[in-house]
Short mmCIF file of C-alpha atoms in Angstrom, two decimals:
data_model
loop_
_atom_site.label_atom_id
_atom_site.label_comp_id
_atom_site.label_asym_id
_atom_site.label_seq_id
_atom_site.Cartn_x
_atom_site.Cartn_y
_atom_site.Cartn_z
CA UNK A 910 -27.12 -22.28 25.48
CA UNK A 911 -23.52 -21.69 26.08
CA UNK A 912 -22.74 -17.89 26.56
CA UNK A 913 -20.15 -17.70 23.76
CA UNK A 914 -22.60 -19.21 21.40
CA UNK A 915 -25.10 -16.53 22.27
CA UNK A 916 -22.74 -13.83 21.62
CA UNK A 917 -21.33 -15.45 18.47
CA UNK A 918 -23.31 -18.44 17.18
CA UNK A 919 -20.86 -21.07 16.01
CA UNK A 920 -18.00 -20.07 18.53
CA UNK A 921 -18.67 -22.80 21.20
CA UNK A 922 -18.56 -25.55 18.55
CA UNK A 923 -15.16 -24.55 17.25
CA UNK A 924 -13.69 -24.55 20.90
CA UNK A 925 -14.18 -20.99 22.33
CA UNK A 926 -14.00 -22.25 25.96
CA UNK A 927 -10.73 -23.73 25.38
CA UNK A 928 -9.51 -20.72 23.46
CA UNK A 929 -10.49 -18.56 26.27
CA UNK A 930 -8.60 -20.78 28.72
CA UNK A 931 -5.37 -20.42 26.68
CA UNK A 932 -5.56 -16.77 26.29
CA UNK A 933 -5.57 -16.25 30.06
CA UNK A 934 -7.55 -13.00 29.63
CA UNK A 935 -7.87 -11.10 33.06
CA UNK A 936 -11.24 -10.72 34.27
CA UNK A 937 -12.81 -13.17 32.14
CA UNK A 938 -14.08 -15.67 34.80
CA UNK A 939 -15.94 -12.96 36.44
CA UNK A 940 -17.37 -11.81 33.16
CA UNK A 941 -18.55 -15.11 32.16
CA UNK A 942 -20.19 -15.31 35.57
CA UNK A 943 -22.04 -12.29 35.04
CA UNK A 944 -23.52 -13.01 31.70
CA UNK A 945 -24.21 -16.42 32.14
CA UNK A 946 -28.15 -16.65 32.30
CA UNK A 947 -28.23 -13.07 32.12
CA UNK A 948 -30.10 -10.47 30.01
CA UNK A 949 -27.75 -9.70 27.14
CA UNK A 950 -29.85 -7.38 25.67
CA UNK A 951 -29.68 -5.28 28.81
CA UNK A 952 -25.78 -6.16 29.53
CA UNK A 953 -24.73 -5.30 25.99
CA UNK A 954 -21.94 -2.55 26.01
CA UNK A 955 -20.96 -3.26 29.53
CA UNK A 956 -17.13 -4.26 29.98
CA UNK A 957 -18.21 -7.87 30.96
CA UNK A 958 -20.03 -8.16 27.72
CA UNK A 959 -17.48 -6.67 25.46
CA UNK A 960 -14.78 -8.76 26.85
CA UNK A 961 -16.54 -12.20 26.37
CA UNK A 962 -17.75 -11.10 22.97
CA UNK A 963 -14.37 -10.14 22.00
CA UNK A 964 -13.01 -13.69 23.12
CA UNK A 965 -15.96 -15.56 21.32
CA UNK A 966 -15.22 -13.35 18.11
CA UNK A 967 -11.48 -14.23 18.04
CA UNK A 968 -12.27 -17.93 18.38
CA UNK A 969 -14.66 -18.04 15.66
CA UNK A 970 -13.57 -15.63 13.24
CA UNK A 971 -9.98 -16.21 14.30
CA UNK A 972 -10.22 -19.48 12.80
CA UNK A 973 -9.53 -21.30 15.90
CA UNK A 974 -10.71 -25.09 15.98
CA UNK A 975 -10.08 -27.46 18.99
CA UNK A 976 -8.32 -30.70 18.24
CA UNK A 977 -10.52 -33.17 16.81
CA UNK A 978 -13.19 -30.68 15.39
CA UNK A 979 -14.00 -31.37 11.72
CA UNK A 980 -16.81 -28.94 11.13
CA UNK A 981 -16.89 -25.50 9.17
CA UNK A 982 -14.39 -23.06 10.79
CA UNK A 983 -15.00 -19.19 10.97
CA UNK A 984 -13.07 -18.67 7.87
CA UNK A 985 -14.86 -21.36 5.94
CA UNK A 986 -18.20 -19.93 7.00
CA UNK A 987 -17.50 -16.48 5.46
CA UNK A 988 -15.29 -17.39 2.51
CA UNK A 989 -12.06 -16.09 3.77
CA UNK A 990 -9.50 -17.88 1.55
CA UNK A 991 -6.49 -15.31 0.57
CA UNK A 992 -3.62 -17.65 -0.47
CA UNK A 993 -1.39 -16.52 2.13
CA UNK A 994 -4.22 -17.69 5.04
CA UNK A 995 -5.24 -20.95 2.89
CA UNK A 996 -1.60 -22.28 2.72
CA UNK A 997 -0.71 -21.41 6.41
CA UNK A 998 -0.38 -24.17 8.56
CA UNK A 999 -1.78 -22.68 11.86
CA UNK A 1000 0.13 -23.04 15.07
CA UNK A 1001 -1.66 -21.94 18.35
CA UNK A 1002 1.39 -21.64 20.37
CA UNK A 1003 1.57 -17.92 20.12
CA UNK A 1004 -1.22 -17.96 22.77
CA UNK A 1005 1.32 -19.16 25.25
CA UNK A 1006 3.93 -16.52 24.36
CA UNK A 1007 4.71 -14.01 27.17
CA UNK A 1008 7.08 -10.79 26.59
CA UNK A 1009 10.46 -11.42 27.79
CA UNK A 1010 11.65 -8.06 29.21
CA UNK A 1011 15.20 -6.94 28.76
CA UNK A 1012 17.29 -6.47 31.80
CA UNK A 1013 20.61 -5.01 32.03
CA UNK A 1014 22.33 -1.42 32.09
CA UNK A 1015 23.61 0.50 29.13
CA UNK A 1016 25.49 3.34 28.18
CA UNK A 1017 25.73 5.33 24.73
CA UNK A 1018 25.93 8.88 23.32
CA UNK A 1019 22.36 8.95 22.26
CA UNK A 1020 19.27 6.91 23.63
CA UNK A 1021 16.09 6.87 21.51
CA UNK A 1022 12.94 5.54 22.90
CA UNK A 1023 10.77 3.99 20.38
CA UNK A 1024 11.40 2.76 17.03
CA UNK A 1025 8.35 3.79 14.85
CA UNK A 1026 7.84 6.53 12.27
CA UNK A 1027 10.09 8.92 14.15
CA UNK A 1028 12.34 7.06 16.65
CA UNK A 1029 13.45 4.35 14.11
CA UNK A 1030 14.25 7.18 11.49
CA UNK A 1031 16.11 9.22 14.14
CA UNK A 1032 18.30 6.34 15.36
CA UNK A 1033 19.38 5.37 11.84
CA UNK A 1034 20.37 8.80 10.88
CA UNK A 1035 22.42 9.31 14.04
CA UNK A 1036 24.26 5.97 13.94
CA UNK A 1037 24.86 6.75 10.24
CA UNK A 1038 26.68 9.76 11.28
CA UNK A 1039 28.92 7.81 13.75
CA UNK A 1040 27.31 8.44 17.11
CA UNK A 1041 26.90 5.46 19.40
CA UNK A 1042 22.89 5.03 19.31
CA UNK A 1043 21.15 2.83 21.56
CA UNK A 1044 17.67 2.22 20.53
CA UNK A 1045 15.20 1.00 23.12
CA UNK A 1046 11.83 -0.68 21.93
CA UNK A 1047 8.97 -2.06 24.07
CA UNK A 1048 8.09 -4.75 21.41
CA UNK A 1049 9.96 -7.33 19.71
CA UNK A 1050 11.88 -7.52 16.29
CA UNK A 1051 9.86 -9.13 13.41
CA UNK A 1052 10.91 -9.01 9.69
CA UNK A 1053 9.19 -9.81 6.56
CA UNK A 1054 9.79 -13.55 7.00
CA UNK A 1055 7.59 -13.63 10.34
CA UNK A 1056 4.69 -12.13 8.55
CA UNK A 1057 1.77 -14.39 7.66
CA UNK A 1058 -2.16 -13.73 7.05
CA UNK A 1059 -2.65 -14.84 10.46
CA UNK A 1060 -4.76 -12.07 12.22
CA UNK A 1061 -4.53 -13.05 15.73
CA UNK A 1062 -0.96 -13.89 16.04
CA UNK A 1063 -0.14 -10.67 14.14
CA UNK A 1064 -2.32 -8.87 16.91
CA UNK A 1065 -0.49 -10.76 19.59
CA UNK A 1066 3.13 -9.91 18.20
CA UNK A 1067 2.79 -6.77 16.41
CA UNK A 1068 0.19 -4.50 17.79
CA UNK A 1069 -0.16 -2.88 21.24
CA UNK A 1070 -2.78 -4.39 23.38
CA UNK A 1071 -6.20 -2.74 23.19
CA UNK A 1072 -6.39 0.89 24.83
CA UNK A 1073 -9.28 2.95 24.76
CA UNK A 1074 -10.39 6.65 25.26
CA UNK A 1075 -13.12 7.16 27.67
CA UNK A 1076 -15.71 9.45 25.74
CA UNK A 1077 -18.07 11.41 27.74
CA UNK A 1078 -21.44 10.35 26.96
CA UNK A 1079 -20.51 7.90 24.38
CA UNK A 1080 -18.98 4.47 23.76
CA UNK A 1081 -15.10 4.21 24.19
CA UNK A 1082 -12.82 5.18 21.28
CA UNK A 1083 -10.35 2.27 20.28
CA UNK A 1084 -6.72 3.28 20.13
CA UNK A 1085 -4.74 1.20 17.51
CA UNK A 1086 -0.75 1.24 17.40
CA UNK A 1087 2.02 -0.83 16.63
CA UNK A 1088 4.32 -2.55 19.41
CA UNK A 1089 7.17 -3.95 17.39
CA UNK A 1090 10.31 -2.81 15.97
CA UNK A 1091 9.15 -0.39 13.24
CA UNK A 1092 6.13 0.55 15.38
CA UNK A 1093 2.81 1.35 13.61
CA UNK A 1094 4.63 1.82 10.34
CA UNK A 1095 4.92 -2.02 10.20
CA UNK A 1096 1.09 -2.48 10.33
CA UNK A 1097 -0.33 0.57 8.76
CA UNK A 1098 -1.65 1.47 5.18
CA UNK A 1099 1.26 3.15 4.06
CA UNK A 1100 -0.70 6.23 2.85
CA UNK A 1101 1.73 9.06 2.21
CA UNK A 1102 0.28 12.59 2.40
CA UNK A 1103 1.77 15.88 3.14
CA UNK A 1104 0.13 18.15 5.58
CA UNK A 1105 -1.69 21.01 3.98
CA UNK A 1106 0.54 24.23 4.43
CA UNK A 1107 -2.05 25.91 6.25
CA UNK A 1108 -2.17 23.23 8.99
CA UNK A 1109 1.15 23.59 10.21
CA UNK A 1110 2.90 26.82 11.31
CA UNK A 1111 6.38 25.73 9.97
CA UNK A 1112 7.50 24.28 6.58
CA UNK A 1113 8.77 20.79 6.15
CA UNK A 1114 9.13 20.94 2.37
CA UNK A 1115 12.81 19.58 2.17
CA UNK A 1116 12.29 16.91 4.82
CA UNK A 1117 9.25 15.72 3.29
CA UNK A 1118 11.43 15.34 -0.12
CA UNK A 1119 14.08 13.37 1.83
CA UNK A 1120 11.62 11.15 3.30
CA UNK A 1121 9.71 10.57 0.24
CA UNK A 1122 12.69 9.53 -1.60
CA UNK A 1123 13.87 7.26 0.94
CA UNK A 1124 10.61 5.45 1.09
CA UNK A 1125 9.88 5.57 -2.67
CA UNK A 1126 6.55 7.21 -2.43
CA UNK A 1127 4.55 6.78 -5.56
CA UNK A 1128 0.87 7.36 -6.75
CA UNK A 1129 -1.49 4.23 -6.44
CA UNK A 1130 -3.69 4.60 -9.39
CA UNK A 1131 -3.80 0.63 -9.65
CA UNK A 1132 -7.43 0.81 -8.47
CA UNK A 1133 -9.24 -2.41 -7.98
CA UNK A 1134 -12.87 -2.88 -9.29
CA UNK A 1135 -14.46 -2.24 -5.94
CA UNK A 1136 -12.93 1.44 -6.12
CA UNK A 1137 -14.34 2.16 -9.42
CA UNK A 1138 -17.77 0.87 -8.15
CA UNK A 1139 -17.85 3.19 -5.23
CA UNK A 1140 -16.48 6.09 -7.01
CA UNK A 1141 -19.82 6.21 -9.00
CA UNK A 1142 -21.61 6.78 -5.76
CA UNK A 1143 -19.15 9.78 -4.85
CA UNK A 1144 -19.68 11.14 -8.37
CA UNK A 1145 -23.40 11.06 -8.11
CA UNK A 1146 -23.27 13.34 -5.10
CA UNK A 1147 -21.02 15.65 -6.90
CA UNK A 1148 -17.52 14.66 -5.28
CA UNK A 1149 -14.94 12.32 -6.61
CA UNK A 1150 -12.16 9.96 -5.58
CA UNK A 1151 -8.61 10.81 -6.47
CA UNK A 1152 -5.40 8.13 -6.05
CA UNK A 1153 -3.42 8.28 -3.08
CA UNK A 1154 0.34 8.20 -2.58
CA UNK A 1155 1.83 5.68 -0.74
CA UNK A 1156 5.18 4.13 0.56
CA UNK A 1157 4.85 0.85 -1.38
CA UNK A 1158 7.17 -0.12 -4.07
CA UNK A 1159 6.26 -1.61 -7.45
CA UNK A 1160 6.38 -5.32 -6.29
CA UNK A 1161 3.37 -4.87 -4.21
CA UNK A 1162 1.19 -7.86 -5.07
CA UNK A 1163 -2.02 -6.19 -3.53
CA UNK A 1164 -2.57 -9.15 -1.23
CA UNK A 1165 -4.17 -7.10 1.54
CA UNK A 1166 -1.90 -8.22 4.23
CA UNK A 1167 -0.79 -4.68 5.23
CA UNK A 1168 -2.24 -4.83 8.77
CA UNK A 1169 -0.56 -8.14 9.56
CA UNK A 1170 2.97 -6.83 8.35
CA UNK A 1171 3.92 -6.98 4.65
CA UNK A 1172 5.40 -10.52 3.68
CA UNK A 1173 7.41 -9.21 0.69
CA UNK A 1174 8.83 -5.94 2.20
CA UNK A 1175 6.99 -4.25 -0.71
CA UNK A 1176 5.42 -2.31 2.07
CA UNK A 1177 8.09 0.23 3.28
CA UNK A 1178 8.54 1.19 6.74
CA UNK A 1179 11.03 2.48 9.21
CA UNK A 1180 12.29 -1.18 9.96
CA UNK A 1181 13.12 -2.19 6.47
CA UNK A 1182 13.93 1.44 5.13
CA UNK A 1183 16.21 2.70 8.01
CA UNK A 1184 16.61 0.32 10.81
CA UNK A 1185 17.44 -2.94 8.98
CA UNK A 1186 20.35 -1.37 7.02
CA UNK A 1187 21.65 0.43 10.31
CA UNK A 1188 21.54 -2.87 12.20
CA UNK A 1189 23.23 -4.66 9.31
CA UNK A 1190 26.04 -2.12 9.14
CA UNK A 1191 26.37 -2.22 12.97
CA UNK A 1192 25.52 1.59 13.17
CA UNK A 1193 23.10 1.34 16.13
CA UNK A 1194 22.29 -1.03 19.10
CA UNK A 1195 18.79 -2.37 19.50
CA UNK A 1196 17.29 -3.55 22.90
CA UNK A 1197 13.95 -4.90 22.44
CA UNK A 1198 11.40 -5.61 25.36
CA UNK A 1199 12.18 -2.52 27.25
CA UNK A 1200 9.38 -0.89 28.82
CA UNK A 1201 10.66 2.81 29.40
CA UNK A 1202 9.39 4.16 32.84
CA UNK A 1203 10.83 7.69 33.29
CA UNK A 1204 13.86 9.85 32.62
CA UNK A 1205 16.75 10.48 34.73
CA UNK A 1206 17.37 14.13 35.18
CA UNK A 1207 20.15 15.90 37.15
CA UNK A 1208 20.84 19.55 37.54
CA UNK A 1209 18.52 20.43 34.37
CA UNK A 1210 20.19 17.83 32.24
CA UNK A 1211 18.91 14.47 30.92
CA UNK A 1212 21.36 11.63 31.93
CA UNK A 1213 19.31 8.59 30.96
CA UNK A 1214 16.43 6.50 30.96
CA UNK A 1215 14.98 4.07 33.62
CA UNK A 1216 13.14 0.97 32.51
CA UNK A 1217 11.63 -2.16 34.11
CA UNK A 1218 14.87 -4.06 33.82
CA UNK A 1219 17.53 -1.58 34.54
CA UNK A 1220 19.01 1.88 33.50
CA UNK A 1221 20.32 3.40 30.17
CA UNK A 1222 22.56 6.42 30.62
CA UNK A 1223 23.31 9.03 27.74
CA UNK A 1224 23.69 12.76 27.73
CA UNK A 1225 21.19 13.10 24.77
CA UNK A 1226 17.81 11.21 24.98
CA UNK A 1227 14.94 11.25 22.21
CA UNK A 1228 11.67 10.22 23.41
CA UNK A 1229 9.81 8.77 20.35
CA UNK A 1230 7.50 6.40 22.18
CA UNK A 1231 4.44 7.46 20.41
CA UNK A 1232 1.92 10.34 21.28
CA UNK A 1233 0.07 7.99 23.84
CA UNK A 1234 3.50 6.89 25.59
CA UNK A 1235 5.88 9.74 25.47
CA UNK A 1236 3.57 12.10 27.84
CA UNK A 1237 3.26 9.38 30.14
CA UNK A 1238 6.98 9.01 30.55
CA UNK A 1239 7.42 12.58 30.82
CA UNK A 1240 4.91 12.72 33.59
CA UNK A 1241 6.39 9.95 35.42
CA UNK A 1242 9.44 11.74 35.64
CA UNK A 1243 10.32 13.50 38.76
CA UNK A 1244 10.68 17.31 38.60
CA UNK A 1245 9.43 17.36 34.85
CA UNK A 1246 7.66 20.73 34.43
CA UNK A 1247 3.74 20.46 34.14
CA UNK A 1248 2.57 20.47 30.63
CA UNK A 1249 -1.05 20.18 29.01
CA UNK A 1250 -0.47 17.03 27.19
CA UNK A 1251 -3.59 17.04 25.24
CA UNK A 1252 -4.10 14.82 22.33
CA UNK A 1253 -5.47 15.19 18.74
CA UNK A 1254 -7.34 11.88 17.96
CA UNK A 1255 -8.41 12.38 14.11
CA UNK A 1256 -11.39 10.02 15.14
CA UNK A 1257 -12.22 7.54 12.54
CA UNK A 1258 -14.81 4.84 11.42
CA UNK A 1259 -15.34 2.30 8.70
CA UNK A 1260 -18.54 2.49 6.82
CA UNK A 1261 -19.35 -0.73 4.64
CA UNK A 1262 -21.99 -1.19 1.90
CA UNK A 1263 -23.01 -4.64 0.86
CA UNK A 1264 -23.28 -5.31 -2.85
CA UNK A 1265 -24.76 -7.86 -5.10
CA UNK A 1266 -21.32 -9.41 -6.08
CA UNK A 1267 -18.11 -10.13 -4.20
CA UNK A 1268 -15.84 -7.10 -3.65
CA UNK A 1269 -13.05 -9.02 -1.99
CA UNK A 1270 -11.64 -5.95 -0.38
CA UNK A 1271 -9.44 -8.24 1.71
CA UNK A 1272 -7.49 -8.95 -1.31
CA UNK A 1273 -6.31 -5.75 -2.45
CA UNK A 1274 -3.96 -2.77 -1.29
CA UNK A 1275 -6.15 -1.66 1.29
CA UNK A 1276 -6.12 2.18 0.50
CA UNK A 1277 -5.70 3.49 -3.22
CA UNK A 1278 -8.23 6.24 -3.30
CA UNK A 1279 -9.52 9.27 -1.26
CA UNK A 1280 -11.92 12.08 -1.25
CA UNK A 1281 -10.58 15.47 -0.13
CA UNK A 1282 -13.67 17.35 -1.21
CA UNK A 1283 -14.56 17.97 2.35
CA UNK A 1284 -11.15 18.08 3.93
CA UNK A 1285 -12.03 20.99 6.39
CA UNK A 1286 -14.36 18.62 8.21
CA UNK A 1287 -13.59 14.93 7.13
CA UNK A 1288 -11.78 12.98 4.56
CA UNK A 1289 -12.73 9.53 3.12
CA UNK A 1290 -10.47 6.70 1.98
CA UNK A 1291 -11.24 3.68 -0.27
CA UNK A 1292 -11.79 0.97 -0.21
CA UNK A 1293 -10.94 -1.39 2.33
CA UNK A 1294 -12.21 -3.99 4.87
CA UNK A 1295 -10.50 -5.24 8.16
CA UNK A 1296 -9.55 -8.85 8.44
CA UNK A 1297 -12.40 -11.12 9.96
CA UNK A 1298 -11.65 -10.53 13.87
CA UNK A 1299 -11.31 -6.83 13.47
CA UNK A 1300 -14.38 -6.56 11.20
CA UNK A 1301 -16.66 -8.39 13.46
CA UNK A 1302 -15.39 -6.86 16.60
CA UNK A 1303 -15.80 -3.22 15.42
CA UNK A 1304 -19.35 -3.39 14.06
CA UNK A 1305 -22.08 -1.59 15.99
CA UNK A 1306 -25.77 -1.09 15.55
CA UNK A 1307 -27.80 1.86 14.79
CA UNK A 1308 -27.67 2.78 18.61
CA UNK A 1309 -23.66 2.52 18.63
CA UNK A 1310 -23.88 -0.82 20.66
CA UNK A 1311 -21.77 -3.88 19.63
CA UNK A 1312 -23.34 -6.14 17.31
CA UNK A 1313 -23.86 -9.68 18.39
CA UNK A 1314 -25.83 -12.92 18.16
CA UNK A 1315 -27.58 -13.86 14.64
CA UNK A 1316 -27.42 -10.00 13.76
CA UNK A 1317 -23.52 -10.18 13.83
CA UNK A 1318 -22.99 -13.39 12.07
CA UNK A 1319 -25.52 -12.65 9.46
CA UNK A 1320 -23.51 -9.54 8.52
CA UNK A 1321 -19.93 -11.19 8.53
CA UNK A 1322 -21.43 -14.08 6.65
CA UNK A 1323 -21.34 -11.90 3.65
CA UNK A 1324 -17.78 -10.72 4.01
CA UNK A 1325 -16.60 -10.99 0.62
CA UNK A 1326 -19.62 -8.81 -0.58
CA UNK A 1327 -18.85 -5.80 1.75
CA UNK A 1328 -16.82 -2.75 0.46
CA UNK A 1329 -15.50 -0.40 3.24
CA UNK A 1330 -14.90 3.34 3.32
CA UNK A 1331 -12.66 4.94 6.13
CA UNK A 1332 -13.99 8.17 7.28
CA UNK A 1333 -11.76 10.44 9.34
CA UNK A 1334 -13.04 13.60 11.05
CA UNK A 1335 -11.16 16.71 12.05
CA UNK A 1336 -10.95 17.16 15.64
CA UNK A 1337 -9.39 19.47 18.30
CA UNK A 1338 -6.34 18.71 20.31
CA UNK A 1339 -8.25 18.45 23.66
CA UNK A 1340 -8.10 14.72 24.65
CA UNK A 1341 -6.34 14.06 27.95
CA UNK A 1342 -3.56 11.58 28.83
CA UNK A 1343 -2.50 10.59 32.33
CA UNK A 1344 -0.19 7.78 33.61
CA UNK A 1345 -1.66 4.26 33.55
CA UNK A 1346 -3.11 4.54 30.10
CA UNK A 1347 -5.88 6.94 31.37
CA UNK A 1348 -7.15 8.84 28.08
CA UNK A 1349 -10.42 10.93 28.19
CA UNK A 1350 -12.28 13.11 25.61
CA UNK A 1351 -15.35 15.28 25.51
CA UNK A 1352 -16.27 15.93 21.87
CA UNK A 1353 -17.47 19.35 21.13
CA UNK A 1354 -20.75 20.18 18.94
CA UNK A 1355 -18.36 20.93 15.96
CA UNK A 1356 -16.42 17.86 16.23
CA UNK A 1357 -19.69 15.78 16.71
CA UNK A 1358 -21.13 17.48 13.62
CA UNK A 1359 -18.04 16.74 11.61
CA UNK A 1360 -18.30 12.88 12.49
CA UNK A 1361 -21.98 12.85 11.79
CA UNK A 1362 -21.54 14.47 8.46
CA UNK A 1363 -18.76 12.06 7.39
CA UNK A 1364 -20.73 9.17 8.26
CA UNK A 1365 -23.89 10.52 6.57
CA UNK A 1366 -22.06 11.24 3.53
CA UNK A 1367 -20.36 7.83 3.38
CA UNK A 1368 -23.85 6.15 3.69
CA UNK A 1369 -25.33 8.14 0.74
CA UNK A 1370 -22.16 7.39 -1.54
CA UNK A 1371 -22.46 3.79 -0.97
CA UNK A 1372 -26.05 3.50 -1.43
CA UNK A 1373 -25.69 5.77 -4.64
CA UNK A 1374 -23.13 3.12 -5.73
CA UNK A 1375 -25.76 0.31 -5.28
CA UNK A 1376 -25.36 -0.89 -1.91
CA UNK A 1377 -28.27 -2.80 -0.75
CA UNK A 1378 -27.21 -2.34 3.06
CA UNK A 1379 -24.99 -0.20 5.00
CA UNK A 1380 -23.25 -0.99 8.29
CA UNK A 1381 -20.46 0.98 10.32
CA UNK A 1382 -18.12 0.50 13.15
CA UNK A 1383 -17.59 2.34 16.48
CA UNK A 1384 -15.10 5.12 16.68
CA UNK A 1385 -11.12 4.29 16.46
CA UNK A 1386 -8.05 6.06 15.77
CA UNK A 1387 -4.56 5.24 14.83
CA UNK A 1388 -3.56 8.80 14.17
CA UNK A 1389 -2.93 10.07 17.53
CA UNK A 1390 -0.70 13.41 17.92
CA UNK A 1391 -0.05 16.47 19.63
CA UNK A 1392 0.71 15.67 23.26
CA UNK A 1393 4.10 17.04 23.67
CA UNK A 1394 3.86 19.77 20.73
CA UNK A 1395 6.36 22.14 18.96
CA UNK A 1396 5.77 25.58 20.52
CA UNK A 1397 4.52 24.15 23.58
CA UNK A 1398 6.69 21.27 25.29
CA UNK A 1399 9.65 21.79 22.63
CA UNK A 1400 11.17 24.23 20.24
CA UNK A 1401 10.98 24.01 16.56
CA UNK A 1402 13.53 21.33 16.29
CA UNK A 1403 12.01 18.92 18.87
CA UNK A 1404 14.24 20.16 21.63
CA UNK A 1405 12.75 20.21 25.06
CA UNK A 1406 13.93 23.71 26.36
CA UNK A 1407 13.21 22.85 30.01
CA UNK A 1408 15.66 19.79 30.08
CA UNK A 1409 19.17 20.07 28.37
CA UNK A 1410 19.79 17.09 25.99
CA UNK A 1411 16.36 15.95 25.82
CA UNK A 1412 14.14 15.91 22.53
CA UNK A 1413 10.90 14.58 21.42
CA UNK A 1414 10.74 12.76 18.04
CA UNK A 1415 7.40 11.40 17.43
CA UNK A 1416 3.70 12.40 16.44
CA UNK A 1417 3.58 14.21 20.04
CA UNK A 1418 5.28 17.01 18.27
CA UNK A 1419 2.40 17.99 15.72
CA UNK A 1420 0.78 21.06 17.11
CA UNK A 1421 -2.70 20.45 15.53
CA UNK A 1422 -4.79 17.47 14.59
CA UNK A 1423 -3.72 16.99 10.80
CA UNK A 1424 -6.56 16.41 8.31
CA UNK A 1425 -4.51 13.51 6.75
CA UNK A 1426 -2.63 10.52 7.79
CA UNK A 1427 0.26 11.76 9.97
CA UNK A 1428 3.00 9.27 9.45
CA UNK A 1429 4.89 10.95 6.51
CA UNK A 1430 4.95 14.28 8.63
CA UNK A 1431 6.14 12.19 11.72
CA UNK A 1432 8.99 11.09 9.55
CA UNK A 1433 9.77 14.54 8.08
CA UNK A 1434 9.72 15.85 11.52
CA UNK A 1435 11.96 13.15 12.70
CA UNK A 1436 14.55 14.08 10.13
CA UNK A 1437 14.53 17.50 11.34
CA UNK A 1438 14.94 16.54 14.69
CA UNK A 1439 18.00 14.23 13.70
CA UNK A 1440 19.52 17.20 12.04
CA UNK A 1441 19.26 19.44 15.18
CA UNK A 1442 20.71 16.86 17.25
CA UNK A 1443 23.88 16.40 14.95
CA UNK A 1444 24.10 20.36 14.68
CA UNK A 1445 24.89 20.34 18.42
CA UNK A 1446 26.72 17.14 18.68
CA UNK A 1447 30.32 17.53 19.79
CA UNK A 1448 32.91 17.47 16.89
#
């Protein structure tokens, strides 16, 4: 039997081999050779197994079909028929797209590296104040008109390629983040929570107020039936779900497309809230396809940024490339002082309960409720489900190994009947980062206890709500923080004390691993950084 079909039954028929050839995935040929005719049980979880399984899942559950194929597609097999996906005429030309790097030299008053929750806001605020701002972004510009319910294309255009944390004694932990103008705010769930006062050693009240007003943060009490269903399980265990606050406006149609980019702009982000107005007014300059390499420093002052296509010069530089990239840029900079650069991960997993009726959690606003009853250890958000590729790819068995074969397709076949809970555990800022996207973590006994307790509670809550079966995913995170923190690398305003003119303006600043989604806190910190830069600006 074809190795693709052994891993994901049905994938060979739709054209997995052709899909694999088009993706040009490095190392795929060697991986196929290693798996062909091999004992897949013994190879499960190896890099070769993971790579071939991922490609097979993308082909089948990404709804690929080779020309002339007339059988059932992956989406048809699982009933994935949201209106945006059904009416979409899929073109697979994006598989042939390759990033076009920017080449050229520039000068400005201020350079901002990264356009996400921190950098996008900072660039717009400084541009509005009259400074000549150059914004450098590794990804491309894609507005709402480009966003469709096409999971694989969104992954290709909006998401950073897969990166992982090497976890001592365990499977790798997946790192999820955006690579586009607007960063992860373009493809997140828009949950807007202030950090508890006891978790931050400084106050951000006025900055939270300012950011919330700009984003139009509101309470999401418009729960779908699936939330009311699982709430019964929480209440049976003496806990409860409460409405979340989010940066979504009242035109939100609850279509479920958040992770592929909001197609209506109802989901707010740094692009449509700050950057689009700034660009339309000519207040900032944007360069996309810029991969920052290192800072330029002379006599204790920052003078610019070297990137793969040239040099950008300015007396003020704001590093806002994200908590994974900012410390790597600093470490690649000759002469920059050594610093710990440790990360908080806020490790998460999705836990799914199978109910006897369709829950259709793919056609709701993904997160409308949360349980804060155990906030010292973990938080649970409800209800949600990933789109088919991510759902299938992230599932693991009881031993923590990737689900595959008939066991996988049997779970995904019931896609519409699964209701998911997102479980996020508190951790310590002890993961390490090194140039070359090398990330490592050794969880303590306390951290493992928190993750286990969160998983166990989610399983019991779903079962108490009537779930006939429960499955879950491996560990992942989109909440990395703390790699160049206030009080360590920077002062309270994000200014790097060791280098004049240099600031940090992203999640790297957060000195502890927050118990809540950090995006609102990152934006509040960014507003504080912008004010600090303007206070020191000439004139």
